[in-house]
Tab-separated table of C-alpha atoms in Angstrom:
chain	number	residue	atom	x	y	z
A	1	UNK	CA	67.715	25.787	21.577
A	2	UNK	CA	67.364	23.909	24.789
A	3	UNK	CA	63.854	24.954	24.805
A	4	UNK	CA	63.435	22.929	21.855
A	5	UNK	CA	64.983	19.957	23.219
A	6	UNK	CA	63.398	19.363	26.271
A	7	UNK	CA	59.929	19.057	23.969
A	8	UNK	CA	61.703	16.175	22.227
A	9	UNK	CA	62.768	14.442	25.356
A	10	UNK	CA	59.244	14.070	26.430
A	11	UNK	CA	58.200	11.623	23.292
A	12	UNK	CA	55.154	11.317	22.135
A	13	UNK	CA	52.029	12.092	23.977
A	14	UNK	CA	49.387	9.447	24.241
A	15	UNK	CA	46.106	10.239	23.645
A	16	UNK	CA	43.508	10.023	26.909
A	17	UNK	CA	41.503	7.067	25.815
A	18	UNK	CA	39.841	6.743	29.432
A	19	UNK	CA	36.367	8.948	27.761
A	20	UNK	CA	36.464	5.896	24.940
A	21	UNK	CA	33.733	3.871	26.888
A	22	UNK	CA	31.499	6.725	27.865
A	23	UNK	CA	31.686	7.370	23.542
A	24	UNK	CA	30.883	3.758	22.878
A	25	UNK	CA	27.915	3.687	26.031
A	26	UNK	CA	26.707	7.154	24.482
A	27	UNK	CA	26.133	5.416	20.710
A	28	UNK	CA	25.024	1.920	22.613
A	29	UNK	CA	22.475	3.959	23.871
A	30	UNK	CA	21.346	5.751	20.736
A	31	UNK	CA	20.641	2.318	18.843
A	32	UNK	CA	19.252	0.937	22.084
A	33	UNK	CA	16.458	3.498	22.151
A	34	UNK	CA	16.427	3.504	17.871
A	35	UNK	CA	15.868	0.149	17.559
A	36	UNK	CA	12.480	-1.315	17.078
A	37	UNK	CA	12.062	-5.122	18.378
A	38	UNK	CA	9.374	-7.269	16.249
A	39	UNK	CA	6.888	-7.549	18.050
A	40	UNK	CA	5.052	-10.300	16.187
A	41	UNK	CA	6.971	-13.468	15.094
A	42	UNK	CA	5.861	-13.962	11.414
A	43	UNK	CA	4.416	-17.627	11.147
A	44	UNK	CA	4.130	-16.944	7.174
A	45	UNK	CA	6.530	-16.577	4.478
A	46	UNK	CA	6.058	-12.666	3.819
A	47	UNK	CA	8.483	-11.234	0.549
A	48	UNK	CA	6.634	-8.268	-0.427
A	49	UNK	CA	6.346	-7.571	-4.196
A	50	UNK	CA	8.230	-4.767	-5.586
A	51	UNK	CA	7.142	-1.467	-6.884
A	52	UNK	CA	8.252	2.356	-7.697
A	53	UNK	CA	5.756	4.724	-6.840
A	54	UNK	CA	5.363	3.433	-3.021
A	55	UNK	CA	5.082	6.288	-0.272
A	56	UNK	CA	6.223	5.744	3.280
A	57	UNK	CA	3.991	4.656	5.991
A	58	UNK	CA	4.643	6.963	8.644
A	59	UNK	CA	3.311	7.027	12.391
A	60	UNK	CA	3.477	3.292	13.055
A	61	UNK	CA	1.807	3.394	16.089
A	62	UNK	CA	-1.351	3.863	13.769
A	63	UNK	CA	-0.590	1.100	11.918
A	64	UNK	CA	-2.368	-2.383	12.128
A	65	UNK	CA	-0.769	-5.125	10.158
A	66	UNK	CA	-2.546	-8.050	8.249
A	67	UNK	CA	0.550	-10.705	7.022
A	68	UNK	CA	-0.756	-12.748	3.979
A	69	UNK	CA	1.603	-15.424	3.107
A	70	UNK	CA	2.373	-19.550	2.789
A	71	UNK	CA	2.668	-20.791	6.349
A	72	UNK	CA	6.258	-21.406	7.292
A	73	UNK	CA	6.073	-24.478	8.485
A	74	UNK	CA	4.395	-26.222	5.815
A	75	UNK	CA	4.465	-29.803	6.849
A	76	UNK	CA	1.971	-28.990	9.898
A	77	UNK	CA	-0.068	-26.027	8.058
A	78	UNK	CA	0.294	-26.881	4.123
A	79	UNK	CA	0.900	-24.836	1.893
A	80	UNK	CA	-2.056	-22.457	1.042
A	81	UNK	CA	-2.034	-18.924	1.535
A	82	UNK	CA	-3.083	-18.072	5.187
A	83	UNK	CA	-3.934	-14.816	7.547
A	84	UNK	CA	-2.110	-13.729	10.284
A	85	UNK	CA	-3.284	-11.743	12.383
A	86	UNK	CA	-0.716	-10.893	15.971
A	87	UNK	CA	0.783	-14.164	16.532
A	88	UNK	CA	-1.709	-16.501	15.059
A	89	UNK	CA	-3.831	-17.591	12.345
A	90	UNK	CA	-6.540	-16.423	11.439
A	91	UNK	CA	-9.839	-16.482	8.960
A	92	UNK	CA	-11.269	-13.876	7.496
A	93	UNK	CA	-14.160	-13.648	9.540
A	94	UNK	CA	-11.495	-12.800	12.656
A	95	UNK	CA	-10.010	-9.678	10.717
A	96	UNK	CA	-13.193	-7.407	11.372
A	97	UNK	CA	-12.813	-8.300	15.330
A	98	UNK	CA	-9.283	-7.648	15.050
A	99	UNK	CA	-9.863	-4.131	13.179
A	100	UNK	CA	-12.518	-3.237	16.472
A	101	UNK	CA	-9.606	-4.767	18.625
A	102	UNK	CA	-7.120	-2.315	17.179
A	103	UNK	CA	-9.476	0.746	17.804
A	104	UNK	CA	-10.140	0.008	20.970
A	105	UNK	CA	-6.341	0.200	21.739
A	106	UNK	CA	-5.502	3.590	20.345
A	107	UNK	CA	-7.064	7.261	21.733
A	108	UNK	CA	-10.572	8.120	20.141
A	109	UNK	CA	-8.867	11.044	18.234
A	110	UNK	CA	-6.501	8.865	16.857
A	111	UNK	CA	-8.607	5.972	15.210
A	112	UNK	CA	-9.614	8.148	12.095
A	113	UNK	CA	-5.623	7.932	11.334
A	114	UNK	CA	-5.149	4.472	11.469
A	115	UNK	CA	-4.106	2.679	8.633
A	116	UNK	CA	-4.081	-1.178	7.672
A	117	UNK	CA	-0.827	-2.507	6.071
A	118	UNK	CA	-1.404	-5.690	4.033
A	119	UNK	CA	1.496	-7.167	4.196
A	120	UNK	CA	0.992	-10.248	1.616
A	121	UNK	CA	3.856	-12.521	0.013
A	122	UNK	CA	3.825	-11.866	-4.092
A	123	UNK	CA	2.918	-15.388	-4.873
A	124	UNK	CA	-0.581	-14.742	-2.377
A	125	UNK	CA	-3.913	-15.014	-5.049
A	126	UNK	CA	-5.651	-11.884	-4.942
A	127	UNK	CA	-8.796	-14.077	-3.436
A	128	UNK	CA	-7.558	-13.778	-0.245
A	129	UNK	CA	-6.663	-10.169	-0.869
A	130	UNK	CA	-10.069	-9.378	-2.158
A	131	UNK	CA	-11.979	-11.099	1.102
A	132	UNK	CA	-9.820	-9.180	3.283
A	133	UNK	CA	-10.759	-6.130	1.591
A	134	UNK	CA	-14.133	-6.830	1.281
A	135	UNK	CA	-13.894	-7.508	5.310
A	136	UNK	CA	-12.102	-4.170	6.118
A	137	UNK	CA	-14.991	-2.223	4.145
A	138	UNK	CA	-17.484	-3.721	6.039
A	139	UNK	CA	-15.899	-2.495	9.168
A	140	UNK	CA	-15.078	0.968	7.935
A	141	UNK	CA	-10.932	0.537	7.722
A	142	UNK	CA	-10.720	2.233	4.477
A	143	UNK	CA	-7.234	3.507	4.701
A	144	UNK	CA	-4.756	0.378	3.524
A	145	UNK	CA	-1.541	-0.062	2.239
A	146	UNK	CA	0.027	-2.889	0.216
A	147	UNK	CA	3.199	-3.476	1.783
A	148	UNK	CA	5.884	-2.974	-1.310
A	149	UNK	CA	9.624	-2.771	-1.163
A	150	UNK	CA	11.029	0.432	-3.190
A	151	UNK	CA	12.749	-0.113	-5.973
A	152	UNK	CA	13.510	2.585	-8.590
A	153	UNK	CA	12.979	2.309	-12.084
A	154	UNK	CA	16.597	1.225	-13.402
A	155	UNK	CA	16.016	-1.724	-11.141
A	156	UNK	CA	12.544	-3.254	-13.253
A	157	UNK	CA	14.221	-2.300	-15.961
B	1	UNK	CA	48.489	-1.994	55.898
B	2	UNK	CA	48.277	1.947	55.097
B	3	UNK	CA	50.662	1.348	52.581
B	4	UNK	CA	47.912	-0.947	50.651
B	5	UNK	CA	45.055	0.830	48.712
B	6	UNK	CA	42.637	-0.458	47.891
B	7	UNK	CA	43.244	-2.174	44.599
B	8	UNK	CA	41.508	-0.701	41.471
B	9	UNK	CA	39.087	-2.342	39.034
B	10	UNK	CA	40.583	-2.610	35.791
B	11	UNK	CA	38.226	-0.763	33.655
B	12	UNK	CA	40.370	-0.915	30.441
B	13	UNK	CA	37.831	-3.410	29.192
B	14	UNK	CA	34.835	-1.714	29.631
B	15	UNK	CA	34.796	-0.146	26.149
B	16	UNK	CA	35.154	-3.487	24.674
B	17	UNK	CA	32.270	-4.719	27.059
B	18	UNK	CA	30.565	-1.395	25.417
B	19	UNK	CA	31.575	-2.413	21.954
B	20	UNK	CA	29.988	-6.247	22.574
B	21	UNK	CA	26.763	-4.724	22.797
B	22	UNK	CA	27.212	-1.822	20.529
B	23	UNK	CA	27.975	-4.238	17.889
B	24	UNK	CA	24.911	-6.354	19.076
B	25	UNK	CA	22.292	-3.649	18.502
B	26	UNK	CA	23.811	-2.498	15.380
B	27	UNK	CA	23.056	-6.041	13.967
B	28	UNK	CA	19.654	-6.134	15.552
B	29	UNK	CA	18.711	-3.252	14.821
B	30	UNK	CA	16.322	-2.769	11.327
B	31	UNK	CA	15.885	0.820	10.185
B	32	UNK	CA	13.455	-0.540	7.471
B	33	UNK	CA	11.102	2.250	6.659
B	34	UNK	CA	7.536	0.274	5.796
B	35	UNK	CA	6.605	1.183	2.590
B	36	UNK	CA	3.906	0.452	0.245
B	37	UNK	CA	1.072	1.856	-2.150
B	38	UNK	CA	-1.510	3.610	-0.414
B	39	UNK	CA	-5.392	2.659	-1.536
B	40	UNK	CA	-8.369	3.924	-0.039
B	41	UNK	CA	-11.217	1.583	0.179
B	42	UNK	CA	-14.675	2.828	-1.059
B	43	UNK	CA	-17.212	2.351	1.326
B	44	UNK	CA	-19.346	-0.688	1.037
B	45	UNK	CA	-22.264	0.039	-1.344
B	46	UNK	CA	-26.135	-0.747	0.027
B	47	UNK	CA	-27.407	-1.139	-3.453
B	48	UNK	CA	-27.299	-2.297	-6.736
B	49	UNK	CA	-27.419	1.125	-8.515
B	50	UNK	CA	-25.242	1.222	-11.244
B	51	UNK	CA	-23.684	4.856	-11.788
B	52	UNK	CA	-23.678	5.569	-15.582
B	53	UNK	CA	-20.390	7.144	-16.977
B	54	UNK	CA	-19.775	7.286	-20.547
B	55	UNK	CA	-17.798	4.630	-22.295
B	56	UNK	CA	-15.492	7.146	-23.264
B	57	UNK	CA	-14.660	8.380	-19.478
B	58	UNK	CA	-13.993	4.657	-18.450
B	59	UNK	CA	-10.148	3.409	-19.048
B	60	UNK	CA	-11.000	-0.637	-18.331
B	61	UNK	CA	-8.057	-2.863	-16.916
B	62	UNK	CA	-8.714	-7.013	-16.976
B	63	UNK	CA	-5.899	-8.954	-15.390
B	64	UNK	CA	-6.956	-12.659	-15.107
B	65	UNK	CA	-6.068	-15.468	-13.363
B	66	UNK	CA	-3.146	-16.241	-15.698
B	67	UNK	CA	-1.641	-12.457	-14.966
B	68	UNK	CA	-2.763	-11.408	-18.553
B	69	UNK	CA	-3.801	-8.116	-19.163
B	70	UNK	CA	-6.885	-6.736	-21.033
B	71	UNK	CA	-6.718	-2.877	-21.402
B	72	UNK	CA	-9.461	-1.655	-22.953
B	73	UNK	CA	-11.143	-4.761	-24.397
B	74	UNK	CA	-7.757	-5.743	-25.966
B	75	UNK	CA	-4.678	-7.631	-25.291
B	76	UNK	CA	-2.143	-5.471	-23.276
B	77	UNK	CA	0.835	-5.068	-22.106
B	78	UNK	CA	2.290	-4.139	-18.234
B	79	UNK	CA	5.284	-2.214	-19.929
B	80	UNK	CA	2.817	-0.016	-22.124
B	81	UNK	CA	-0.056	0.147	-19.401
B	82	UNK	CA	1.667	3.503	-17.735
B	83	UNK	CA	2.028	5.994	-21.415
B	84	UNK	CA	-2.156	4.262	-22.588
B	85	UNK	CA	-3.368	5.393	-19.412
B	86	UNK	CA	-1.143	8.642	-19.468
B	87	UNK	CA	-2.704	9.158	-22.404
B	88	UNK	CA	-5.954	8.343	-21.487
B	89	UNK	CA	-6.217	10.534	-18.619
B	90	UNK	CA	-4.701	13.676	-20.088
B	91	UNK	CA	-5.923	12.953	-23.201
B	92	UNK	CA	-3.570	15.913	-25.545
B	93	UNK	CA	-5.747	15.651	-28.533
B	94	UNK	CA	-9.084	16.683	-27.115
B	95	UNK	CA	-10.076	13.056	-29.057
B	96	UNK	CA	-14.075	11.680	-28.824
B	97	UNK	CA	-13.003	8.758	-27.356
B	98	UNK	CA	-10.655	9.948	-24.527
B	99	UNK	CA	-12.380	11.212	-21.519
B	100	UNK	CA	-14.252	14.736	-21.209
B	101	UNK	CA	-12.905	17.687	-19.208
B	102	UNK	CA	-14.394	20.031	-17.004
B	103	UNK	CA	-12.846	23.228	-16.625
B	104	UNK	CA	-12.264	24.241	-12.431
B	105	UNK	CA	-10.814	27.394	-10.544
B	106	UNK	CA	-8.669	26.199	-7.778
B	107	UNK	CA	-6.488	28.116	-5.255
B	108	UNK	CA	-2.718	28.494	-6.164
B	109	UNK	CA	-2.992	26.762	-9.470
B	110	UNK	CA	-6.400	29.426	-11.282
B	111	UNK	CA	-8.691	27.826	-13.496
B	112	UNK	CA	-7.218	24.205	-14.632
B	113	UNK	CA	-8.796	21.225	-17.124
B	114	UNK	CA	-9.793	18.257	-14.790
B	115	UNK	CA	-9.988	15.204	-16.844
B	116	UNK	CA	-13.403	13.092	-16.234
B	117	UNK	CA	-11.346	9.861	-17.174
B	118	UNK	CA	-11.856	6.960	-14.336
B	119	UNK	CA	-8.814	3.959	-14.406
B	120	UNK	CA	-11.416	0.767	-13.848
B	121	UNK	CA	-9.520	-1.863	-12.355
B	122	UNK	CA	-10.855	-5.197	-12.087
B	123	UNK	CA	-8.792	-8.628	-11.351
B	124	UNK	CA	-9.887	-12.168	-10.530
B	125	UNK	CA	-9.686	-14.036	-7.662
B	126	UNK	CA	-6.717	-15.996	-9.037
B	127	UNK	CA	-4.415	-13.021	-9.767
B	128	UNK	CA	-1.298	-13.148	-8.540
B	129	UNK	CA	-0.653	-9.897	-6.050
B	130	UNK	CA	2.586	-9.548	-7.683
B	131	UNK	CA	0.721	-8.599	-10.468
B	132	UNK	CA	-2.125	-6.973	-8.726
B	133	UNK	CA	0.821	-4.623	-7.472
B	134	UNK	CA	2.605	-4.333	-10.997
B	135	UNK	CA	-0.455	-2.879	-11.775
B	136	UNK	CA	-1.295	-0.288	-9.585
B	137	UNK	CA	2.124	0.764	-9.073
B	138	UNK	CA	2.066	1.443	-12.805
B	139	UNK	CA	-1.326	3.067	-12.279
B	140	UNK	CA	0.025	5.492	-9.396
B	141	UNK	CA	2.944	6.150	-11.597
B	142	UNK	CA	0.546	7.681	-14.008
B	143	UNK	CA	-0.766	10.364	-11.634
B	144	UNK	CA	2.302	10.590	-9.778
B	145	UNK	CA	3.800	11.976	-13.005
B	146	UNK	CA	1.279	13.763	-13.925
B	147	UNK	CA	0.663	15.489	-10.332
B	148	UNK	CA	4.617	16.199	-10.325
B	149	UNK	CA	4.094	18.046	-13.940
B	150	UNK	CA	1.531	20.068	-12.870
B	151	UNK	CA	3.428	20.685	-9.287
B	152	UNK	CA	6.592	21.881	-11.518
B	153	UNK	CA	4.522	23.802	-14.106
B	154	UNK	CA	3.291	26.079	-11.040
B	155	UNK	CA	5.299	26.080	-7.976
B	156	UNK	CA	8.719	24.781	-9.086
B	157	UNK	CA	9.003	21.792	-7.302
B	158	UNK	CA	7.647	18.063	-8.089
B	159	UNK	CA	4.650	17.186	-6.485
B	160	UNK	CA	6.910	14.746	-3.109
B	161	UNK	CA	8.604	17.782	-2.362
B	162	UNK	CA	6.269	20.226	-1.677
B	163	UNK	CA	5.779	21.495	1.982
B	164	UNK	CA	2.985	23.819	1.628
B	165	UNK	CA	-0.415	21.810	2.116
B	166	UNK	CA	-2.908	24.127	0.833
B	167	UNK	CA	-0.565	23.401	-2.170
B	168	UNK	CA	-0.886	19.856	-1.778
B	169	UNK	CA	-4.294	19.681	-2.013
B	170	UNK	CA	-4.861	22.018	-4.657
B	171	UNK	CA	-2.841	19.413	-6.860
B	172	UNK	CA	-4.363	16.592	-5.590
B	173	UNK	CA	-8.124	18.141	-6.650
B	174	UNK	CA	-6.491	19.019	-9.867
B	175	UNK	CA	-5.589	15.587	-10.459
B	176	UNK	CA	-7.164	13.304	-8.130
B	177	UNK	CA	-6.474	9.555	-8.001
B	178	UNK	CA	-9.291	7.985	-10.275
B	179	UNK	CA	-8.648	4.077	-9.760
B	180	UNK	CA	-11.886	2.713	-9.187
B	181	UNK	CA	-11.526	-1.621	-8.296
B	182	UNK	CA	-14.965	-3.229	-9.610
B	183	UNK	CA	-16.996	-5.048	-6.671
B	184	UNK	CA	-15.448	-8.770	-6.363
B	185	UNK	CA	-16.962	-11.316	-8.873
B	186	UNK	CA	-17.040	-15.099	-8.888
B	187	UNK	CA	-15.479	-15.683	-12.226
B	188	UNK	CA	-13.828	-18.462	-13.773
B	189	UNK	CA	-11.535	-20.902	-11.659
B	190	UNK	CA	-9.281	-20.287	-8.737
């Protein structure tokens, strides 16, 4: 029995918490490397319109984006629908110059993969849509992507 | 002066130093996959040569500047746009009207009816790309469905989940994508 009691006498045993920091540096880390700055600043309004069947875009290093949307500050820029194309506005006649621009920056076996993501706000008139599509024919960007959140069916429902 | 060590750093707050910025990143941090319908562009067409298809092959979508629809030269609707051009495509009753099949043998799937049917899609300038989107996400649906049926029918598995390429693409000939977007006119008002 004394065996027994000299367990209890020692109380309760604390747990080592001096590895605790290494555990919260070792997740830091993980999101660290996981997360994915912006790298442009939008200077339009960009909500995507919603849809079902959508796929994902995958390898976004091969992926240019055009934003389509009302400026955001719409006391300097008004309020019609405008391009952006980086960090700046653009016109339509830019986006071909952009699309070389984008090649130029990715490996020659690449640029057959890349893919332009239009990212437009719903309320955008398809005008704009259509000349930017008309542009990226013209240059030979034929793989696009409207930008579209997922939503499943119960949702539009 | 032996006696003295040298006093420790008190290290008992590095984990919350840790959990400052771990809870910083986590906020930052957006695991937002991009997502979107996938399209690809015909290329730009030198001349004016009109391809003849038969009315019957052509499935004609209108939206106009007011978001209204026109299927098939009448008034339509976006909630029964998905089962007319279901129906339009697979067309069950071997009708006149509904498009013409051609009979194909492809790899995996042995000889299969490939329906002639073309979705024409055609908007104005003063669509709204909501609606544009509405549209071709019901569109997609279409084939997506009917690409899944086909992928069940002979492998087991809908159409996303399948791994095998070669099987991919035998579905995908079997029932390719057949939105066609008319060349951009100058109609009405903006």
């Amino acid at each position: 029995m004394a065996r027994f009691k000299k367990k209890k006498e020692e109380g309760q045993q604390r747990i080592n918490t001096s590895s605790l920091p290494d555990i919260i540096f070792m997740l830091l880390f993980f999101f660290m490397v996981t997360t994915v700055m912006r790298e442009v600043t939008l200077i339009v309004k960009v909500s995507p319109p919603e849809a079902v069947a959508v796929q994902k875009l995958e390898k976004k290093s091969l992926v240019s984006y055009i934003y389509v949307g009302v400026p955001l500050k719409k006391q300097k820029y008004g309020t019609e629908s405008r391009i952006q194309l980086n960090d700046s506005f653009a016109n339509v006649d830019d986006i071909q110059d952009f699309i070389i621009q984008e090649r130029e920056e990715r490996d020659e076996s690449e640029r057959k993969f890349l893919t332009t993501s239009i990212k437009a706000d719903e309320n955008t008139r398809m005008g704009v849509i259509t000349d930017i599509k008309q542009e990226l024919r013209k240059i030979g960007a034929f793989k696009i992507n409207y930008s579209s959140r997922k939503v499943t069916e119960k949702d539009v429902m | 002066m032996a006696s003295r060590s040298t006093p420790e750093i008190n290290a008992g707050s590095m984990a919350d130093i840790a959990f400052l910025l771990l809870i910083f990143f986590l906020v930052t941090t957006t695991m937002d996959i991009d997502t979107g319908i996938t399209r690809k562009l015909p290329p730009p067409v030198e001349d004016d040569t009109d391809i003849d298809i038969k009315q019957r092959n052509v499935f004609k979508v209108l939206v106009n500047s007011a978001d209204r629809l026109l299927v098939e030269d009448k008034p339509g609707d976006i909630r029964t746009l998905k089962s007319q051009a279901k129906e339009f495509i697979t067309n069950p009753t071997n009708s006149e009207d509904l498009p013409e099949k051609r009979l194909e043998t492809i790899d995996y799937l042995g000889e299969v009816e490939i329906s002639k049917g073309v979705i024409s899609l055609k908007n104005d300038r003063g669509t709204s790309y909501e609606m544009y989107i509405a549209v071709q996400d019901e569109l997609t649906k279409v084939f997506q469905e009917l690409r899944n049926e086909l992928s069940v029918q002979h492998f087991g598995v809908k159409y996303d989940n399948l791994v095998n390429e070669d099987k991919r693409n035998a579905i995908q000939d079997a029932i390719p994508m057949a939105i066609s977007e008319a060349e951009p006119e100058n109609v009405g008002d903006n």
